[in-house]
Coordinates of C-alpha atoms in Angstrom, one line a residue:
X1050 CA 42.3 -76.5 -93.4
X1051 CA 45.0 -74.2 -92.0
X1052 CA 48.6 -75.7 -92.2
X1053 CA 51.3 -75.0 -89.7
X1054 CA 55.0 -75.5 -89.7
X1055 CA 57.0 -75.4 -86.7
X1056 CA 60.6 -75.5 -85.3
X1057 CA 61.8 -75.9 -81.9
X1058 CA 65.4 -74.4 -80.9
X1059 CA 67.1 -75.3 -77.5
X1060 CA 66.8 -77.8 -74.9
X1061 CA 64.4 -80.9 -74.4
X1062 CA 62.3 -78.9 -72.2
X1063 CA 61.6 -76.3 -75.0
X1064 CA 60.6 -79.5 -77.3
X1065 CA 57.9 -80.3 -74.9
X1066 CA 56.6 -76.9 -74.9
X1067 CA 56.5 -77.3 -78.9
X1068 CA 54.9 -80.7 -78.6
X1069 CA 52.0 -79.2 -76.3
X1070 CA 51.5 -76.6 -78.8
X1071 CA 51.4 -78.8 -81.7
X1072 CA 49.2 -81.3 -79.8
X1073 CA 46.6 -78.3 -79.2
X1074 CA 46.8 -77.2 -82.6
X1075 CA 46.2 -80.6 -84.0
X1076 CA 43.0 -81.0 -81.9
X1077 CA 41.9 -77.7 -83.1
X1078 CA 42.1 -78.9 -87.0
X1079 CA 45.3 -77.5 -87.9
X1080 CA 47.4 -79.4 -90.3
X1081 CA 50.8 -79.7 -89.3
X1082 CA 53.2 -79.8 -92.2
X1083 CA 57.1 -80.6 -92.5
X1084 CA 58.1 -77.9 -94.9
X1085 CA 57.7 -74.0 -94.3
X1086 CA 57.0 -73.2 -97.8
X1087 CA 53.5 -72.6 -98.4
X1088 CA 52.6 -73.0 -94.7
X1089 CA 49.9 -70.7 -93.4
X1090 CA 51.6 -70.3 -90.0
X1091 CA 55.2 -70.5 -89.6
X1092 CA 55.9 -70.9 -85.9
X1093 CA 59.6 -71.1 -84.1
X1094 CA 59.8 -71.8 -80.5
X1095 CA 63.2 -70.2 -79.3
X1096 CA 65.8 -70.3 -76.8
X1097 CA 67.2 -67.3 -75.1
X1098 CA 69.8 -68.7 -72.6
X1099 CA 73.1 -67.6 -74.2
X1100 CA 74.1 -65.2 -76.7
X1101 CA 74.9 -68.2 -79.4
X1102 CA 71.3 -69.4 -78.7
X1103 CA 70.0 -65.8 -79.1
X1104 CA 72.0 -65.3 -82.6
X1105 CA 70.6 -68.8 -83.8
X1106 CA 67.0 -67.7 -83.0
X1107 CA 67.5 -64.4 -84.9
X1108 CA 68.7 -66.4 -88.0
X1109 CA 66.0 -68.8 -88.2
X1110 CA 63.2 -66.0 -87.6
X1111 CA 65.1 -64.1 -90.5
X1112 CA 64.7 -67.1 -92.8
X1113 CA 61.1 -67.5 -91.9
X1114 CA 60.3 -64.0 -92.6
X1115 CA 61.8 -64.5 -96.1
X1116 CA 59.6 -67.5 -96.6
X1117 CA 56.6 -65.5 -95.2
X1118 CA 57.5 -62.6 -97.8
X1119 CA 56.8 -65.2 -100.6
X1120 CA 53.6 -66.6 -99.5
X1121 CA 51.3 -63.6 -99.0
X1122 CA 48.6 -64.2 -96.2
X1123 CA 51.0 -66.4 -94.0
X1124 CA 51.6 -65.5 -90.6
X1125 CA 54.8 -65.6 -88.4
X1126 CA 54.7 -66.6 -84.8
X1127 CA 57.7 -66.4 -82.3
X1128 CA 57.4 -68.1 -79.2
X1129 CA 59.5 -69.0 -76.1
X1130 CA 62.6 -67.8 -74.0
X1131 CA 64.0 -65.3 -76.6
X1132 CA 60.6 -63.6 -76.6
X1133 CA 60.3 -63.5 -72.5
X1134 CA 64.0 -62.2 -72.3
X1135 CA 63.8 -59.6 -74.9
X1136 CA 60.2 -58.5 -74.7
X1137 CA 60.9 -54.7 -74.9
X1138 CA 63.1 -54.8 -78.2
X1139 CA 62.0 -57.9 -80.4
X1140 CA 58.9 -56.0 -81.8
X1141 CA 60.8 -53.1 -83.0
X1142 CA 63.7 -55.2 -84.7
X1143 CA 61.3 -57.7 -86.0
X1144 CA 58.3 -55.9 -87.5
X1145 CA 57.2 -58.7 -89.9
X1146 CA 56.6 -61.1 -86.9
X1147 CA 52.6 -61.1 -86.4
X1148 CA 52.5 -62.6 -82.7
X1149 CA 55.2 -62.9 -79.9
X1150 CA 54.5 -65.4 -77.1
X1151 CA 56.9 -65.8 -74.1
X1152 CA 57.3 -68.7 -71.8
X1153 CA 53.9 -68.6 -70.5
X1154 CA 51.0 -68.2 -72.8
X1155 CA 51.9 -71.0 -75.2
X1156 CA 49.2 -73.1 -73.7
X1157 CA 46.5 -70.7 -75.3
X1158 CA 48.4 -71.0 -78.8
X1159 CA 44.8 -71.7 -80.4
X1160 CA 43.0 -68.7 -79.0
X1161 CA 46.0 -66.3 -79.8
X1162 CA 46.0 -67.7 -83.3
X1163 CA 42.4 -67.0 -83.6
X1164 CA 42.8 -63.5 -82.7
X1165 CA 46.3 -62.7 -84.0
X1166 CA 46.1 -58.9 -84.3
X1167 CA 45.0 -58.3 -80.7
X1168 CA 47.3 -58.0 -79.3
X1169 CA 50.6 -58.8 -81.0
X1170 CA 52.5 -59.6 -77.9
X1171 CA 51.7 -62.0 -75.3
X1172 CA 54.3 -61.5 -72.0
X1173 CA 52.9 -62.5 -68.7
X1174 CA 54.9 -63.9 -65.3
X1175 CA 55.3 -67.8 -65.8
X1176 CA 53.0 -69.6 -63.7
X1177 CA 51.8 -72.2 -66.2
X1178 CA 52.4 -76.0 -65.7
X1179 CA 51.4 -78.6 -68.1
X1180 CA 49.5 -81.8 -66.9
X1181 CA 48.7 -85.2 -68.2
X1182 CA 45.4 -83.9 -69.8
X1183 CA 47.4 -81.6 -71.9
X1184 CA 47.2 -82.4 -75.5
X1185 CA 50.7 -83.3 -76.7
X1186 CA 52.1 -84.5 -80.2
X1187 CA 55.7 -86.1 -80.0
X1188 CA 58.5 -84.9 -82.3
X1189 CA 60.6 -87.5 -81.0
X1190 CA 61.3 -90.9 -82.7
X1191 CA 58.6 -93.1 -81.8
X1192 CA 60.6 -95.2 -79.3
X1193 CA 61.7 -92.4 -77.0
X1194 CA 60.1 -89.4 -75.4
X1195 CA 61.0 -86.7 -72.8
X1196 CA 58.9 -86.4 -69.5
X1197 CA 58.7 -82.7 -68.0
X1198 CA 58.2 -83.1 -64.2
X1199 CA 58.8 -79.3 -63.4
X1200 CA 58.7 -75.7 -64.9
X1201 CA 61.0 -72.9 -63.7
X1202 CA 63.9 -72.7 -61.3
X1203 CA 64.6 -71.3 -57.8
X1204 CA 68.3 -71.3 -58.0
X1205 CA 70.3 -68.1 -58.1
X1206 CA 73.4 -68.9 -60.0
X1207 CA 75.2 -65.5 -61.0
X1208 CA 75.7 -66.4 -64.7
X1209 CA 72.0 -67.8 -65.4
X1210 CA 69.2 -66.2 -66.9
X1211 CA 66.7 -69.2 -66.7
X1212 CA 64.9 -68.1 -63.4
X1213 CA 63.9 -64.6 -64.9
X1214 CA 62.9 -66.2 -68.0
X1215 CA 61.2 -69.3 -66.8
X1216 CA 60.1 -68.1 -63.5
X1217 CA 60.4 -70.1 -60.2
X1218 CA 60.2 -74.0 -59.7
X1219 CA 56.8 -75.4 -60.2
X1220 CA 56.3 -79.1 -59.8
X1221 CA 53.6 -81.4 -61.2
X1222 CA 52.0 -84.0 -58.8
X1223 CA 53.4 -87.6 -58.9
X1224 CA 49.8 -88.9 -59.6
X1225 CA 49.7 -86.6 -62.7
X1226 CA 53.0 -87.5 -64.0
X1227 CA 52.2 -91.1 -63.6
X1228 CA 49.2 -90.7 -65.8
X1229 CA 51.2 -89.3 -68.6
X1230 CA 54.0 -91.9 -68.2
X1231 CA 51.4 -94.5 -68.4
X1232 CA 50.2 -93.1 -71.8
X1233 CA 53.8 -93.3 -73.0
X1234 CA 54.3 -96.9 -71.8
X1235 CA 51.0 -97.9 -73.4
X1236 CA 52.3 -96.2 -76.9
X1237 CA 55.3 -98.7 -76.5
X1238 CA 58.0 -96.0 -75.8
X1239 CA 61.2 -97.7 -75.0
X1240 CA 63.1 -94.8 -73.3
X1241 CA 61.6 -91.9 -71.1
X1242 CA 64.0 -89.0 -70.1
X1243 CA 62.9 -87.2 -67.2
X1244 CA 63.6 -83.2 -67.7
X1245 CA 63.2 -80.0 -65.7
X1246 CA 65.5 -77.0 -65.1
X1247 CA 66.7 -79.0 -61.8
X1248 CA 65.1 -82.6 -61.3
X1249 CA 66.5 -82.8 -57.7
X1250 CA 64.4 -79.8 -56.6
X1251 CA 61.4 -81.7 -57.7
X1252 CA 58.5 -81.1 -55.0
X1253 CA 60.5 -78.7 -53.0
X1254 CA 57.7 -76.2 -53.8
X1255 CA 55.0 -78.6 -52.1
X1256 CA 56.6 -77.9 -48.8
X1257 CA 58.7 -79.7 -46.2
X1258 CA 56.9 -83.2 -46.2
X1259 CA 56.2 -83.1 -49.8
X1260 CA 57.1 -85.9 -52.4
X1261 CA 60.7 -85.7 -53.8
X1262 CA 62.4 -86.9 -56.9
X1263 CA 63.1 -90.6 -55.3
X1264 CA 59.4 -91.1 -54.4
X1265 CA 58.7 -90.1 -58.1
X1266 CA 61.0 -92.7 -59.6
X1267 CA 60.0 -95.2 -57.5
X1268 CA 56.4 -94.9 -58.6
X1269 CA 57.3 -94.7 -62.2
X1270 CA 59.4 -98.0 -61.9
X1271 CA 56.2 -99.5 -59.9
X1272 CA 53.5 -98.3 -61.9
X1273 CA 55.0 -98.5 -65.7
X1274 CA 57.1 -101.1 -67.6
X1275 CA 59.1 -98.4 -69.3
X1276 CA 62.4 -100.4 -70.1
X1277 CA 64.7 -97.2 -69.8
X1278 CA 64.1 -94.4 -67.5
X1279 CA 67.0 -91.8 -67.7
X1280 CA 67.3 -88.5 -65.6
X1281 CA 68.9 -85.2 -66.9
X1282 CA 69.8 -82.1 -64.9
X1283 CA 70.9 -83.2 -61.3
X1284 CA 71.9 -80.5 -59.0
X1285 CA 74.9 -81.4 -57.2
X1286 CA 73.6 -80.4 -53.6
X1287 CA 70.3 -82.6 -53.6
X1288 CA 71.5 -86.0 -54.7
X1289 CA 70.0 -88.1 -51.9
X1290 CA 71.6 -91.8 -51.1
X1291 CA 68.1 -93.2 -51.7
X1292 CA 67.9 -92.4 -55.1
X1293 CA 71.4 -94.0 -55.8
X1294 CA 70.0 -96.9 -54.1
X1295 CA 67.0 -97.3 -56.3
X1296 CA 69.6 -96.7 -59.4
X1297 CA 71.8 -99.7 -58.0
X1298 CA 68.7 -102.0 -57.5
X1299 CA 66.8 -101.1 -60.5
X1300 CA 68.1 -101.5 -64.0
X1301 CA 65.5 -99.9 -65.7
X1302 CA 66.5 -96.9 -63.8
X1303 CA 69.6 -96.3 -66.2
X1304 CA 73.1 -95.8 -64.0
X1305 CA 73.6 -92.4 -65.9
X1306 CA 73.8 -89.0 -63.6
X1307 CA 73.8 -85.6 -65.5
X1308 CA 75.3 -83.3 -62.9
X1309 CA 76.3 -79.9 -64.2
X1310 CA 79.1 -78.9 -61.8
X1311 CA 80.2 -75.7 -63.8
X1312 CA 83.5 -75.6 -61.8
X1313 CA 85.6 -77.2 -59.2
X1314 CA 87.6 -74.2 -57.7
X1315 CA 86.3 -72.9 -54.3
X1316 CA 86.6 -68.9 -55.5
X1317 CA 84.9 -69.4 -58.6
X1318 CA 82.1 -71.4 -57.2
X1319 CA 81.6 -68.5 -54.6
X1320 CA 81.6 -65.9 -57.2
X1321 CA 79.1 -68.1 -59.4
X1322 CA 76.9 -68.3 -56.2
X1323 CA 76.9 -71.9 -56.3
X1324 CA 75.8 -73.3 -52.9
X1325 CA 78.7 -76.0 -52.6
X1326 CA 82.4 -76.2 -52.8
X1327 CA 85.3 -78.4 -54.0
X1328 CA 84.9 -80.8 -51.1
X1329 CA 81.2 -81.5 -51.5
X1330 CA 81.9 -82.2 -55.4
X1331 CA 84.5 -84.9 -54.5
X1332 CA 82.0 -86.3 -51.9
X1333 CA 79.1 -86.5 -54.5
X1334 CA 81.2 -88.6 -56.9
X1335 CA 82.8 -90.8 -54.3
X1336 CA 79.2 -91.5 -53.0
X1337 CA 77.8 -92.2 -56.7
X1338 CA 80.9 -94.6 -57.1
X1339 CA 80.2 -96.3 -53.9
X1340 CA 76.6 -96.7 -54.3
X1341 CA 76.5 -97.3 -58.1
X1342 CA 80.2 -98.3 -59.2
X1343 CA 79.0 -98.7 -62.8
X1344 CA 77.4 -95.1 -63.0
X1345 CA 78.1 -93.1 -66.2
X1346 CA 78.7 -89.4 -65.0
X1347 CA 78.3 -86.6 -67.2
X1348 CA 78.9 -82.8 -66.4
X1349 CA 79.6 -79.5 -67.9
X1350 CA 82.3 -77.1 -67.0
X1351 CA 82.4 -73.4 -67.6
X1352 CA 85.7 -71.7 -68.2
X1353 CA 86.3 -67.8 -68.3
X1354 CA 84.0 -66.7 -65.5
X1355 CA 85.1 -63.3 -64.3
X1356 CA 88.0 -63.6 -61.9
X1357 CA 88.8 -67.2 -62.8
X1358 CA 92.8 -67.7 -62.7
X1359 CA 95.3 -70.2 -64.5
X1360 CA 95.1 -71.8 -61.1
X1361 CA 91.3 -72.4 -60.9
X1362 CA 91.4 -74.0 -64.3
X1363 CA 94.2 -76.3 -63.2
X1364 CA 92.0 -77.5 -60.4
X1365 CA 89.4 -78.4 -62.8
X1366 CA 92.0 -80.3 -65.0
X1367 CA 93.3 -82.1 -61.8
X1368 CA 89.5 -83.2 -61.0
X1369 CA 89.0 -84.5 -64.7
X1370 CA 92.2 -86.3 -64.8
X1371 CA 91.4 -87.7 -61.2
X1372 CA 87.8 -88.8 -61.6
X1373 CA 87.7 -89.5 -65.5
X1374 CA 84.1 -88.9 -66.0
X1375 CA 82.4 -90.4 -68.9
X1376 CA 81.1 -87.3 -70.7
X1377 CA 82.2 -83.6 -70.1
X1378 CA 81.0 -80.6 -72.0
X1379 CA 83.2 -77.5 -71.6
X1380 CA 81.8 -74.1 -72.6
X1381 CA 83.1 -70.5 -72.4
X1382 CA 81.4 -68.0 -70.1
X1383 CA 79.0 -65.7 -71.9
X1384 CA 78.5 -62.5 -70.5
X1385 CA 74.8 -62.0 -70.9
X1386 CA 72.8 -58.8 -70.3
X1387 CA 70.6 -59.2 -67.1
X1388 CA 72.6 -61.7 -65.4
X1389 CA 74.2 -60.9 -61.9
X1390 CA 77.7 -61.5 -63.3
X1391 CA 77.3 -59.1 -66.2
X1392 CA 79.1 -56.1 -64.4
X1393 CA 81.5 -58.4 -62.2
X1394 CA 84.9 -57.3 -62.3
X1395 CA 88.1 -59.0 -64.1
X1396 CA 86.1 -60.1 -66.8
X1397 CA 88.3 -62.7 -69.1
X1398 CA 89.3 -62.1 -72.5
X1399 CA 87.8 -64.1 -75.2
X1400 CA 91.2 -65.5 -76.5
X1401 CA 92.0 -66.4 -72.9
X1402 CA 88.8 -68.2 -72.6
X1403 CA 89.2 -70.1 -75.9
X1404 CA 92.6 -71.2 -74.8
X1405 CA 91.3 -72.6 -71.5
X1406 CA 88.5 -74.2 -73.3
X1407 CA 90.9 -76.2 -75.7
X1408 CA 93.2 -77.0 -72.9
X1409 CA 90.3 -78.9 -71.0
X1410 CA 88.8 -80.3 -74.0
X1411 CA 92.0 -81.9 -75.0
X1412 CA 92.0 -83.8 -71.7
X1413 CA 88.8 -85.0 -71.8
X1414 CA 89.3 -86.1 -75.2
X1415 CA 92.2 -88.5 -74.1
X1416 CA 89.8 -89.6 -71.3
X1417 CA 86.9 -90.4 -73.5
X1418 CA 89.1 -92.3 -76.2
X1419 CA 90.6 -94.6 -73.4
X1420 CA 87.2 -95.1 -71.7
X1421 CA 85.7 -95.9 -75.3
X1422 CA 88.5 -98.3 -76.1
X1423 CA 87.8 -100.1 -72.7
X1424 CA 84.4 -101.3 -74.0
X1425 CA 86.0 -102.9 -77.1
X1426 CA 85.3 -106.8 -76.7
X1427 CA 82.4 -106.4 -74.8
X1428 CA 78.8 -106.7 -75.6
X1429 CA 76.5 -103.7 -74.5
X1430 CA 72.5 -103.1 -74.4
X1431 CA 71.8 -100.8 -77.5
X1432 CA 68.6 -99.0 -78.3
X1433 CA 68.5 -98.7 -81.8
X1434 CA 68.1 -95.3 -83.4
X1435 CA 67.9 -95.9 -87.2
X1436 CA 69.9 -95.6 -90.3
X1437 CA 73.3 -93.5 -89.2
X1438 CA 73.4 -89.8 -90.0
X1439 CA 77.0 -90.6 -91.0
X1440 CA 76.2 -93.0 -94.0
X1441 CA 73.1 -95.2 -95.0
X1442 CA 75.7 -98.4 -94.9
X1443 CA 75.5 -98.0 -91.1
X1444 CA 72.8 -98.4 -88.4
X1445 CA 72.9 -96.2 -85.4
X1446 CA 72.1 -96.9 -81.6
X1447 CA 73.0 -95.5 -78.2
X1448 CA 73.9 -97.5 -74.8
X1449 CA 72.7 -96.8 -71.5
X1450 CA 75.4 -94.2 -71.0
X1451 CA 74.8 -92.1 -74.1
X1452 CA 71.9 -89.7 -73.6
X1453 CA 69.9 -88.7 -76.9
X1454 CA 71.1 -86.1 -78.7
X1455 CA 74.1 -85.4 -76.1
X1456 CA 76.7 -88.0 -75.7
X1457 CA 77.4 -89.8 -79.1
X1458 CA 76.4 -93.0 -80.4
X1459 CA 77.2 -96.8 -81.3
X1460 CA 77.6 -97.6 -85.0
X1461 CA 76.2 -101.0 -85.8
X1462 CA 78.1 -102.5 -88.7
X1463 CA 76.7 -106.1 -88.9
X1464 CA 73.5 -107.9 -88.1
X1465 CA 69.7 -107.0 -88.6
X1466 CA 67.4 -104.9 -86.5
X1467 CA 65.0 -102.1 -86.8
X1468 CA 64.4 -98.4 -85.5
X1469 CA 63.3 -98.7 -81.9
X1470 CA 64.8 -102.2 -81.3
X1471 CA 66.6 -102.9 -78.0
X1472 CA 69.5 -105.3 -79.0
X1473 CA 72.7 -106.6 -77.7
X1474 CA 75.8 -105.2 -79.7
X1475 CA 79.4 -106.3 -79.5
X1476 CA 81.9 -103.6 -79.6
X1477 CA 84.8 -104.4 -82.2
X1478 CA 86.5 -100.9 -82.2

């Protein structure tokens, strides 16, 4: 039996791609192992979105190359966004890799491994969309899973490489998504997180009268009994009131909205080619809090985009202080080769970017501390993840306003429960 070791880098969408490959390979008789030493096939599914992800991918590949060198006859396979983005140079720089597959072609991984040397590189324009009949081996804990509802992205943000790497928007049908959701439900999955590059664009490629995200969510609630449904990656310009009304009425659709705003200043948003401005952002937050007053809102802000001024950063700071969002991620602009903003004038010095990052993070740290303090004395619904990563003396779980691997956790110091249990937890500090 051929043994295979796989590692996934990047986002949950990438994880699903790896799970598809593992499902296909498992059906083909491959033995999936947990350690790379001694494996016949070493596979890494990479991210290539920004430079730190690229550097992480190269580090992992080089580490696997060393393991391969100590195991004559083993093969190294590199897949995903890094390959798609740097198709012209990786072969020359990583000559110990036996097979490169971009963001399309992984669905034929079995055939490619059967013919490893012909050719060594599989790069095509992304057109593939998985469906409910595609084998998939979950790599998440047994109580939660991701459900990918779209592929690609048709937005044109000036800083982003995703459309060129992942291709245009491709949506799965509601009927097909429901089939997979029912399979997850039958397997006693407690939390299903819907993912895609832009969830609120779901169905736009079907035409003017096609189904939309709110129709999909309603169908999932009706056709399954999954306790927690979570939405990630909601574009600010396409958040319908109907979806918010469903969220307010249905407890199983978690009152959690991940809306990557990236900035609040009109001049910066315009240069970013984001099709909205400051007024729309304020309107979106107000609509959410009108329809779903207890909603937890998560966002990300980018500092250091070309041409950004101190005044622009202060607009973001004022917004943060005013709206006090539950979770905010700050990251510095990375001038990525091939993105529209690569040659924009007025590039920002790295030291200035870091200063702006630190300034906004300090603001959010105080807000997060105050919000967390407000939960002391309350009893919250928590999904138990298992033994804490911090210490074996504690268990760890998440509330409805904490997405897996993103937003933090709840430490459980007293009482008895098991991984995957949904329990009531009193917050004491």
